[in-house]
């Protein structure tokens, strides 16, 4: 081959499809990786400790990335490096990593509260911006950005204000991007899971002092709901359907009551009645 001679991309290169999944060490992210791998994607999956990604060790089409969203500059560097290795842009970018904090707003340490909003919204937004740069630089421009928000964006969870703010902000960001990306080849999906049986409640920071009976009841209710929730594979199936459909929009996923009936009722009943129903549902006061 002479220098300067162009080389036609191989069939493998033409068919190479790449995806980023943050928070791939288990739960929903783990199920998303399995779904994408089964669909033939090469996946860059993240955890704060890469040892936690050993399920896929030995899989040449899985790349373990260390990512801590509490470190914005480090997170941007990790994403940039992965995106470069993926050829300059991912086909699918799933911003899934996140965690909750269960504590009353007035008692929360302000720095910890702001850090959680930073993890869920601000650093995630930084990575989404980088993903969009990659999508828009392609000819023709294309790519799919998925923000894993939560039904908490529309039905705030009790004693989880930093989480509610982070997820509502992420859904608002998704809506902004759907508008900005109209008419381009870029798809934006605001994926809102209801309760799923994952380690979410085990890894969440819970206030050491749940001072009142109603607070303890709320925590027990939340644990009970997660223990009886669907398996993460269901969320992966719903996301797979949305990816194949290829349209921007909100996708709710979960048990029938949470993901279908509650959003419908919320459109029909007055806000005060809805708030009272939620207090009853969560078993609080
Ligand atoms: N389970 C539910 O009922 C539910 C409902 C609605 C929305 N969601 C959302 O779904 C997403 C996945 O949660 P899950 O239920 O699958 O919980 P999970 O099993 O606890 O998984 C959370 C993932 O996020 C990663 N993560 C947590 N904090 C991080 C940080 N500061 N920086 C980077 N990565 C971090 C964890 O990685 P390492 O700990 O290994 O670093 C883990 O891979 C979250 O955004 C959550 O808010 C969950």
mmCIF file of C-alpha atoms and ligand atoms in Angstrom:
data_model
loop_
_atom_site.group_PDB
_atom_site.id
_atom_site.type_symbol
_atom_site.label_atom_id
_atom_site.label_comp_id
_atom_site.label_asym_id
_atom_site.label_seq_id
_atom_site.Cartn_x
_atom_site.Cartn_y
_atom_site.Cartn_z
ATOM 1 C CA UNK A 1 0.000 0.000 0.000
ATOM 2 C CA UNK A 2 1.426 3.421 -0.961
ATOM 3 C CA UNK A 3 1.251 6.233 1.598
ATOM 4 C CA UNK A 4 -1.790 8.487 1.050
ATOM 5 C CA UNK A 5 -3.736 5.673 -0.614
ATOM 6 C CA UNK A 6 -7.214 5.478 0.898
ATOM 7 C CA UNK A 7 -8.275 2.223 2.435
ATOM 8 C CA UNK A 8 -11.885 1.104 2.210
ATOM 9 C CA UNK A 9 -13.223 0.334 5.694
ATOM 10 C CA UNK A 10 -13.513 -3.361 6.384
ATOM 11 C CA UNK A 11 -16.938 -4.940 6.773
ATOM 12 C CA UNK A 12 -16.250 -5.279 10.482
ATOM 13 C CA UNK A 13 -15.461 -1.564 10.773
ATOM 14 C CA UNK A 14 -18.604 -0.694 8.842
ATOM 15 C CA UNK A 15 -20.705 -2.773 11.191
ATOM 16 C CA UNK A 16 -18.920 -1.676 14.384
ATOM 17 C CA UNK A 17 -21.469 -0.186 16.758
ATOM 18 C CA UNK A 18 -20.288 1.356 19.992
ATOM 19 C CA UNK A 19 -21.979 2.220 23.275
ATOM 20 C CA UNK A 20 -21.132 3.917 26.573
ATOM 21 C CA UNK A 21 -22.887 2.771 29.744
ATOM 22 C CA UNK A 22 -22.071 4.579 32.988
ATOM 23 C CA UNK A 23 -22.758 2.655 36.188
ATOM 24 C CA UNK A 24 -22.256 -0.757 34.565
ATOM 25 C CA UNK A 25 -21.199 -2.631 37.709
ATOM 26 C CA UNK A 26 -24.657 -4.038 38.378
ATOM 27 C CA UNK A 27 -28.338 -3.165 38.544
ATOM 28 C CA UNK A 28 -29.858 -1.413 35.554
ATOM 29 C CA UNK A 29 -26.468 -0.584 34.010
ATOM 30 C CA UNK A 30 -25.409 -4.236 34.106
ATOM 31 C CA UNK A 31 -28.633 -5.245 32.353
ATOM 32 C CA UNK A 32 -28.133 -2.505 29.729
ATOM 33 C CA UNK A 33 -24.622 -3.817 28.991
ATOM 34 C CA UNK A 34 -25.926 -7.393 28.607
ATOM 35 C CA UNK A 35 -28.684 -6.199 26.248
ATOM 36 C CA UNK A 36 -26.267 -4.175 24.108
ATOM 37 C CA UNK A 37 -23.693 -6.978 24.025
ATOM 38 C CA UNK A 38 -26.373 -9.437 22.888
ATOM 39 C CA UNK A 39 -27.228 -6.950 20.139
ATOM 40 C CA UNK A 40 -23.609 -6.906 18.933
ATOM 41 C CA UNK A 41 -22.428 -3.600 20.428
ATOM 42 C CA UNK A 42 -18.893 -2.958 21.607
ATOM 43 C CA UNK A 43 -19.398 -1.432 25.060
ATOM 44 C CA UNK A 44 -17.427 0.941 27.304
ATOM 45 C CA UNK A 45 -18.848 0.379 30.799
ATOM 46 C CA UNK A 46 -17.935 2.210 33.995
ATOM 47 C CA UNK A 47 -17.611 1.826 37.753
ATOM 48 C CA UNK A 48 -15.728 3.705 40.442
ATOM 49 C CA UNK A 49 -13.589 0.586 40.927
ATOM 50 C CA UNK A 50 -12.955 -1.385 37.723
ATOM 51 C CA UNK A 51 -12.746 -4.649 39.725
ATOM 52 C CA UNK A 52 -16.529 -4.329 39.950
ATOM 53 C CA UNK A 53 -16.736 -4.907 36.180
ATOM 54 C CA UNK A 54 -15.107 -8.323 36.195
ATOM 55 C CA UNK A 55 -18.288 -10.006 34.894
ATOM 56 C CA UNK A 56 -17.079 -8.994 31.441
ATOM 57 C CA UNK A 57 -13.348 -9.531 31.945
ATOM 58 C CA UNK A 58 -12.012 -11.511 28.999
ATOM 59 C CA UNK A 59 -14.715 -10.121 26.685
ATOM 60 C CA UNK A 60 -12.758 -8.275 23.995
ATOM 61 C CA UNK A 61 -15.765 -6.174 23.101
ATOM 62 C CA UNK A 62 -16.172 -4.812 26.634
ATOM 63 C CA UNK A 63 -13.893 -2.037 27.899
ATOM 64 C CA UNK A 64 -13.784 -1.273 31.624
ATOM 65 C CA UNK A 65 -13.583 2.435 32.474
ATOM 66 C CA UNK A 66 -12.970 3.944 35.891
ATOM 67 C CA UNK A 67 -15.433 6.793 36.415
ATOM 68 C CA UNK A 68 -16.363 8.775 39.506
ATOM 69 C CA UNK A 69 -18.971 11.426 38.796
ATOM 70 C CA UNK A 70 -18.019 13.183 42.035
ATOM 71 C CA UNK A 71 -14.815 14.226 40.217
ATOM 72 C CA UNK A 72 -15.992 16.309 37.215
ATOM 73 C CA UNK A 73 -12.566 16.843 35.609
ATOM 74 C CA UNK A 74 -11.568 13.186 36.005
ATOM 75 C CA UNK A 75 -14.955 12.084 34.625
ATOM 76 C CA UNK A 76 -14.564 14.297 31.537
ATOM 77 C CA UNK A 77 -11.063 12.919 30.941
ATOM 78 C CA UNK A 78 -12.312 9.311 31.253
ATOM 79 C CA UNK A 79 -15.199 9.941 28.845
ATOM 80 C CA UNK A 80 -13.005 11.760 26.318
ATOM 81 C CA UNK A 81 -10.513 8.890 26.282
ATOM 82 C CA UNK A 82 -13.239 6.258 25.868
ATOM 83 C CA UNK A 83 -14.939 8.268 23.106
ATOM 84 C CA UNK A 84 -11.622 8.614 21.274
ATOM 85 C CA UNK A 85 -11.063 4.843 21.512
ATOM 86 C CA UNK A 86 -14.574 4.314 20.149
ATOM 87 C CA UNK A 87 -13.650 6.251 16.987
ATOM 88 C CA UNK A 88 -14.602 9.801 18.034
ATOM 89 C CA UNK A 89 -18.250 9.204 18.906
ATOM 90 C CA UNK A 90 -20.433 6.518 20.438
ATOM 91 C CA UNK A 91 -23.500 5.282 18.586
ATOM 92 C CA UNK A 92 -25.363 5.028 21.886
ATOM 93 C CA UNK A 93 -24.472 6.893 25.081
ATOM 94 C CA UNK A 94 -26.343 5.793 28.208
ATOM 95 C CA UNK A 95 -25.847 8.058 31.228
ATOM 96 C CA UNK A 96 -27.054 5.669 33.907
ATOM 97 C CA UNK A 97 -24.758 6.003 36.959
ATOM 98 C CA UNK A 98 -26.304 7.508 40.049
ATOM 99 C CA UNK A 99 -27.128 7.049 43.707
ATOM 100 C CA UNK A 100 -29.594 8.384 46.255
ATOM 101 C CA UNK A 101 -29.446 10.048 49.642
ATOM 102 C CA UNK A 102 -32.199 9.473 52.206
ATOM 103 C CA UNK A 103 -32.245 12.386 54.621
ATOM 104 C CA UNK A 104 -34.466 15.377 55.415
ATOM 105 C CA UNK A 105 -33.409 18.493 53.511
ATOM 106 C CA UNK A 106 -33.000 20.640 56.631
ATOM 107 C CA UNK A 107 -30.643 18.107 58.253
ATOM 108 C CA UNK A 108 -28.597 17.296 55.157
ATOM 109 C CA UNK A 109 -24.968 18.395 55.002
ATOM 110 C CA UNK A 110 -25.072 21.130 52.306
ATOM 111 C CA UNK A 111 -21.824 19.920 50.689
ATOM 112 C CA UNK A 112 -23.088 16.308 50.462
ATOM 113 C CA UNK A 113 -26.449 17.504 49.113
ATOM 114 C CA UNK A 114 -24.767 19.564 46.403
ATOM 115 C CA UNK A 115 -22.344 16.726 45.598
ATOM 116 C CA UNK A 116 -25.255 14.389 44.919
ATOM 117 C CA UNK A 117 -26.915 16.905 42.593
ATOM 118 C CA UNK A 118 -23.512 17.259 40.936
ATOM 119 C CA UNK A 119 -23.215 13.492 40.405
ATOM 120 C CA UNK A 120 -26.752 13.040 39.100
ATOM 121 C CA UNK A 121 -27.020 16.193 37.002
ATOM 122 C CA UNK A 122 -24.018 18.485 36.603
ATOM 123 C CA UNK A 123 -21.216 16.027 35.825
ATOM 124 C CA UNK A 124 -23.613 13.855 33.837
ATOM 125 C CA UNK A 125 -24.468 16.958 31.780
ATOM 126 C CA UNK A 126 -20.768 17.573 31.130
ATOM 127 C CA UNK A 127 -20.412 14.066 29.690
ATOM 128 C CA UNK A 128 -23.585 14.438 27.631
ATOM 129 C CA UNK A 129 -22.180 17.628 26.115
ATOM 130 C CA UNK A 130 -19.044 15.739 25.072
ATOM 131 C CA UNK A 131 -21.203 12.958 23.609
ATOM 132 C CA UNK A 132 -23.180 15.518 21.590
ATOM 133 C CA UNK A 133 -19.956 17.045 20.240
ATOM 134 C CA UNK A 134 -19.077 13.553 18.992
ATOM 135 C CA UNK A 135 -22.530 12.985 17.442
ATOM 136 C CA UNK A 136 -22.582 16.379 15.706
ATOM 137 C CA UNK A 137 -19.046 15.988 14.315
ATOM 138 C CA UNK A 138 -20.048 12.901 12.334
ATOM 139 C CA UNK A 139 -21.113 13.028 8.698
ATOM 140 C CA UNK A 140 -24.016 12.504 8.609
ATOM 141 C CA UNK A 141 -24.436 13.565 12.241
ATOM 142 C CA UNK A 142 -25.989 10.839 14.328
ATOM 143 C CA UNK A 143 -26.137 9.145 17.733
ATOM 144 C CA UNK A 144 -28.484 8.339 20.600
ATOM 145 C CA UNK A 145 -28.193 9.927 24.039
ATOM 146 C CA UNK A 146 -30.055 8.244 26.898
ATOM 147 C CA UNK A 147 -30.439 9.913 30.288
ATOM 148 C CA UNK A 148 -31.529 7.430 32.937
ATOM 149 C CA UNK A 149 -33.701 9.715 35.017
ATOM 150 C CA UNK A 150 -36.466 8.355 37.264
ATOM 151 C CA UNK A 151 -40.201 8.496 37.839
ATOM 152 C CA UNK A 152 -39.014 10.571 40.837
ATOM 153 C CA UNK A 153 -38.728 13.412 38.307
ATOM 154 C CA UNK A 154 -42.546 13.515 38.258
ATOM 155 C CA UNK A 155 -43.359 11.812 41.596
ATOM 156 C CA UNK A 156 -40.713 13.075 44.057
ATOM 157 C CA UNK A 157 -39.548 10.469 46.578
ATOM 158 C CA UNK A 158 -39.908 11.402 50.258
ATOM 159 C CA UNK A 159 -36.733 12.442 52.122
ATOM 160 C CA UNK A 160 -34.736 12.325 48.885
ATOM 161 C CA UNK A 161 -34.630 15.981 47.832
ATOM 162 C CA UNK A 162 -31.137 15.930 46.246
ATOM 163 C CA UNK A 163 -32.170 12.887 44.218
ATOM 164 C CA UNK A 164 -35.489 14.450 43.155
ATOM 165 C CA UNK A 165 -33.752 17.682 42.129
ATOM 166 C CA UNK A 166 -31.007 15.825 40.240
ATOM 167 C CA UNK A 167 -33.436 13.626 38.328
ATOM 168 C CA UNK A 168 -35.961 16.391 37.594
ATOM 169 C CA UNK A 169 -33.052 18.478 36.292
ATOM 170 C CA UNK A 170 -31.848 15.608 34.135
ATOM 171 C CA UNK A 171 -35.332 15.181 32.633
ATOM 172 C CA UNK A 172 -35.512 18.935 31.981
ATOM 173 C CA UNK A 173 -32.107 18.764 30.293
ATOM 174 C CA UNK A 174 -33.319 15.878 28.115
ATOM 175 C CA UNK A 175 -36.348 17.918 27.056
ATOM 176 C CA UNK A 176 -34.096 20.876 26.147
ATOM 177 C CA UNK A 177 -31.857 18.605 24.077
ATOM 178 C CA UNK A 178 -34.808 16.978 22.283
ATOM 179 C CA UNK A 179 -35.706 20.464 21.072
ATOM 180 C CA UNK A 180 -32.128 21.421 20.161
ATOM 181 C CA UNK A 181 -31.544 18.160 18.262
ATOM 182 C CA UNK A 182 -34.760 18.241 16.229
ATOM 183 C CA UNK A 183 -34.069 17.760 12.549
ATOM 184 C CA UNK A 184 -30.607 16.301 13.159
ATOM 185 C CA UNK A 185 -29.735 12.614 13.234
ATOM 186 C CA UNK A 186 -29.437 12.774 17.029
ATOM 187 C CA UNK A 187 -31.989 11.042 19.239
ATOM 188 C CA UNK A 188 -32.489 11.922 22.922
ATOM 189 C CA UNK A 189 -34.311 9.539 25.264
ATOM 190 C CA UNK A 190 -35.426 10.514 28.773
ATOM 191 C CA UNK A 191 -35.644 7.038 30.322
ATOM 192 C CA UNK A 192 -37.643 7.084 33.577
ATOM 193 C CA UNK A 193 -37.598 3.838 35.553
ATOM 194 C CA UNK A 194 -39.971 3.149 38.403
ATOM 195 C CA UNK A 195 -38.806 0.815 41.185
ATOM 196 C CA UNK A 196 -36.428 -1.962 40.123
ATOM 197 C CA UNK A 197 -34.799 -4.608 42.287
ATOM 198 C CA UNK A 198 -31.147 -3.487 42.366
ATOM 199 C CA UNK A 199 -28.545 -2.492 44.954
ATOM 200 C CA UNK A 200 -29.918 1.063 44.822
ATOM 201 C CA UNK A 201 -31.259 1.020 48.418
ATOM 202 C CA UNK A 202 -28.220 -0.874 49.732
ATOM 203 C CA UNK A 203 -25.674 1.642 48.437
ATOM 204 C CA UNK A 204 -27.712 4.765 49.151
ATOM 205 C CA UNK A 205 -26.540 7.075 51.930
ATOM 206 C CA UNK A 206 -29.216 6.861 54.633
ATOM 207 C CA UNK A 207 -29.362 9.347 57.483
ATOM 208 C CA UNK A 208 -28.061 7.788 60.684
ATOM 209 C CA UNK A 209 -30.838 9.507 62.583
ATOM 210 C CA UNK A 210 -34.293 8.819 61.273
ATOM 211 C CA UNK A 211 -35.800 10.735 64.173
ATOM 212 C CA UNK A 212 -39.472 10.018 63.745
ATOM 213 C CA UNK A 213 -41.658 6.948 63.270
ATOM 214 C CA UNK A 214 -42.981 8.321 59.988
ATOM 215 C CA UNK A 215 -39.420 8.608 58.651
ATOM 216 C CA UNK A 216 -38.638 5.011 59.595
ATOM 217 C CA UNK A 217 -41.941 3.902 57.996
ATOM 218 C CA UNK A 218 -40.999 5.704 54.787
ATOM 219 C CA UNK A 219 -37.623 3.976 54.652
ATOM 220 C CA UNK A 220 -39.187 0.554 55.291
ATOM 221 C CA UNK A 221 -41.781 1.298 52.589
ATOM 222 C CA UNK A 222 -39.054 2.200 50.101
ATOM 223 C CA UNK A 223 -37.119 -0.988 50.878
ATOM 224 C CA UNK A 224 -40.291 -3.064 50.609
ATOM 225 C CA UNK A 225 -41.154 -1.516 47.220
ATOM 226 C CA UNK A 226 -37.672 -2.250 45.840
ATOM 227 C CA UNK A 227 -37.640 -5.828 47.157
ATOM 228 C CA UNK A 228 -40.922 -6.504 45.349
ATOM 229 C CA UNK A 229 -40.011 -4.613 42.199
ATOM 230 C CA UNK A 230 -39.312 -6.090 38.746
ATOM 231 C CA UNK A 231 -35.846 -7.339 37.745
ATOM 232 C CA UNK A 232 -33.531 -4.934 35.823
ATOM 233 C CA UNK A 233 -33.775 -7.082 32.651
ATOM 234 C CA UNK A 234 -37.245 -5.643 32.147
ATOM 235 C CA UNK A 235 -35.815 -2.116 32.037
ATOM 236 C CA UNK A 236 -33.227 -3.316 29.519
ATOM 237 C CA UNK A 237 -35.989 -4.771 27.314
ATOM 238 C CA UNK A 238 -37.915 -1.477 27.440
ATOM 239 C CA UNK A 239 -34.786 0.499 26.599
ATOM 240 C CA UNK A 240 -33.957 -1.921 23.769
ATOM 241 C CA UNK A 241 -37.401 -1.316 22.246
ATOM 242 C CA UNK A 242 -36.895 2.463 22.521
ATOM 243 C CA UNK A 243 -33.445 2.265 20.903
ATOM 244 C CA UNK A 244 -34.798 0.234 17.987
ATOM 245 C CA UNK A 245 -37.699 2.673 17.576
ATOM 246 C CA UNK A 246 -35.110 5.454 17.243
ATOM 247 C CA UNK A 247 -37.346 8.362 18.295
ATOM 248 C CA UNK A 248 -36.653 11.065 20.859
ATOM 249 C CA UNK A 249 -39.014 11.147 23.818
ATOM 250 C CA UNK A 250 -39.839 10.109 27.372
ATOM 251 C CA UNK A 251 -39.855 6.354 28.069
ATOM 252 C CA UNK A 252 -41.364 5.170 31.377
ATOM 253 C CA UNK A 253 -40.435 1.696 32.500
ATOM 254 C CA UNK A 254 -41.522 -0.469 35.412
ATOM 255 C CA UNK A 255 -44.506 -2.104 37.067
ATOM 256 C CA UNK A 256 -47.921 -1.267 35.587
ATOM 257 C CA UNK A 257 -49.099 0.871 38.510
ATOM 258 C CA UNK A 258 -45.989 3.068 38.660
ATOM 259 C CA UNK A 259 -45.081 3.381 35.002
ATOM 260 C CA UNK A 260 -48.538 3.397 33.365
ATOM 261 C CA UNK A 261 -51.413 4.078 35.772
ATOM 262 C CA UNK A 262 -49.822 6.709 38.047
ATOM 263 C CA UNK A 263 -48.663 8.992 35.182
ATOM 264 C CA UNK A 264 -52.136 8.745 33.638
ATOM 265 C CA UNK A 265 -53.871 9.587 36.936
ATOM 266 C CA UNK A 266 -51.453 12.472 37.476
ATOM 267 C CA UNK A 267 -52.785 14.078 34.312
ATOM 268 C CA UNK A 268 -56.403 13.638 35.423
ATOM 269 C CA UNK A 269 -56.555 14.416 39.164
ATOM 270 C CA UNK A 270 -55.928 17.776 40.899
ATOM 271 C CA UNK A 271 -52.406 18.283 42.279
ATOM 272 C CA UNK A 272 -53.571 18.399 45.936
ATOM 273 C CA UNK A 273 -55.321 15.053 45.627
ATOM 274 C CA UNK A 274 -52.274 13.599 43.912
ATOM 275 C CA UNK A 275 -49.994 14.821 46.740
ATOM 276 C CA UNK A 276 -52.265 13.258 49.376
ATOM 277 C CA UNK A 277 -52.379 9.971 47.407
ATOM 278 C CA UNK A 278 -48.578 9.896 47.211
ATOM 279 C CA UNK A 279 -48.249 10.442 50.981
ATOM 280 C CA UNK A 280 -50.609 7.496 51.493
ATOM 281 C CA UNK A 281 -48.747 5.387 48.906
ATOM 282 C CA UNK A 282 -45.343 5.964 50.495
ATOM 283 C CA UNK A 283 -46.744 5.087 53.933
ATOM 284 C CA UNK A 284 -45.595 8.330 55.522
ATOM 285 C CA UNK A 285 -47.693 10.860 57.391
HETATM 286 N N1 LIG B 1 -33.487 0.810 41.042
HETATM 287 C C1 LIG B 1 -34.462 1.661 40.935
HETATM 288 O O1 LIG B 1 -35.562 1.440 41.483
HETATM 289 C C2 LIG B 1 -34.300 2.935 40.128
HETATM 290 C C3 LIG B 1 -35.459 3.678 39.839
HETATM 291 C C4 LIG B 1 -35.323 4.838 39.089
HETATM 292 C C5 LIG B 1 -34.088 5.251 38.627
HETATM 293 N N2 LIG B 1 -32.986 4.522 38.939
HETATM 294 C C6 LIG B 1 -31.703 5.020 38.437
HETATM 295 O O2 LIG B 1 -31.062 3.997 37.695
HETATM 296 C C7 LIG B 1 -29.650 4.211 37.724
HETATM 297 C C8 LIG B 1 -28.987 2.895 38.094
HETATM 298 O O3 LIG B 1 -29.336 2.558 39.441
HETATM 299 P P1 LIG B 1 -29.518 1.061 39.947
HETATM 300 O O4 LIG B 1 -30.887 0.944 40.460
HETATM 301 O O5 LIG B 1 -29.039 0.110 38.932
HETATM 302 O O6 LIG B 1 -28.576 1.106 41.248
HETATM 303 P P2 LIG B 1 -27.167 0.382 41.548
HETATM 304 O O7 LIG B 1 -27.309 -1.080 41.376
HETATM 305 O O8 LIG B 1 -26.769 0.930 42.879
HETATM 306 O O9 LIG B 1 -26.209 0.934 40.401
HETATM 307 C C9 LIG B 1 -25.735 2.257 40.423
HETATM 308 C C10 LIG B 1 -24.560 2.377 39.478
HETATM 309 O O10 LIG B 1 -24.103 3.742 39.484
HETATM 310 C C11 LIG B 1 -22.712 3.765 39.802
HETATM 311 N N3 LIG B 1 -22.417 4.943 40.617
HETATM 312 C C12 LIG B 1 -22.966 5.326 41.788
HETATM 313 N N4 LIG B 1 -22.423 6.472 42.209
HETATM 314 C C13 LIG B 1 -21.495 6.837 41.292
HETATM 315 C C14 LIG B 1 -20.575 7.921 41.166
HETATM 316 N N5 LIG B 1 -20.468 8.879 42.088
HETATM 317 N N6 LIG B 1 -19.788 7.956 40.071
HETATM 318 C C15 LIG B 1 -19.851 6.997 39.131
HETATM 319 N N7 LIG B 1 -20.668 5.930 39.195
HETATM 320 C C16 LIG B 1 -21.485 5.857 40.273
HETATM 321 C C17 LIG B 1 -22.439 2.485 40.579
HETATM 322 O O11 LIG B 1 -21.099 2.113 40.353
HETATM 323 P P3 LIG B 1 -20.048 1.716 41.505
HETATM 324 O O12 LIG B 1 -20.764 1.818 42.830
HETATM 325 O O13 LIG B 1 -19.636 0.327 41.168
HETATM 326 O O14 LIG B 1 -18.973 2.721 41.342
HETATM 327 C C18 LIG B 1 -23.395 1.512 39.910
HETATM 328 O O15 LIG B 1 -22.816 0.930 38.767
HETATM 329 C C19 LIG B 1 -29.398 5.330 38.736
HETATM 330 O O16 LIG B 1 -29.194 6.544 38.059
HETATM 331 C C20 LIG B 1 -30.694 5.382 39.514
HETATM 332 O O17 LIG B 1 -30.936 6.643 40.052
HETATM 333 C C21 LIG B 1 -33.049 3.374 39.676
#
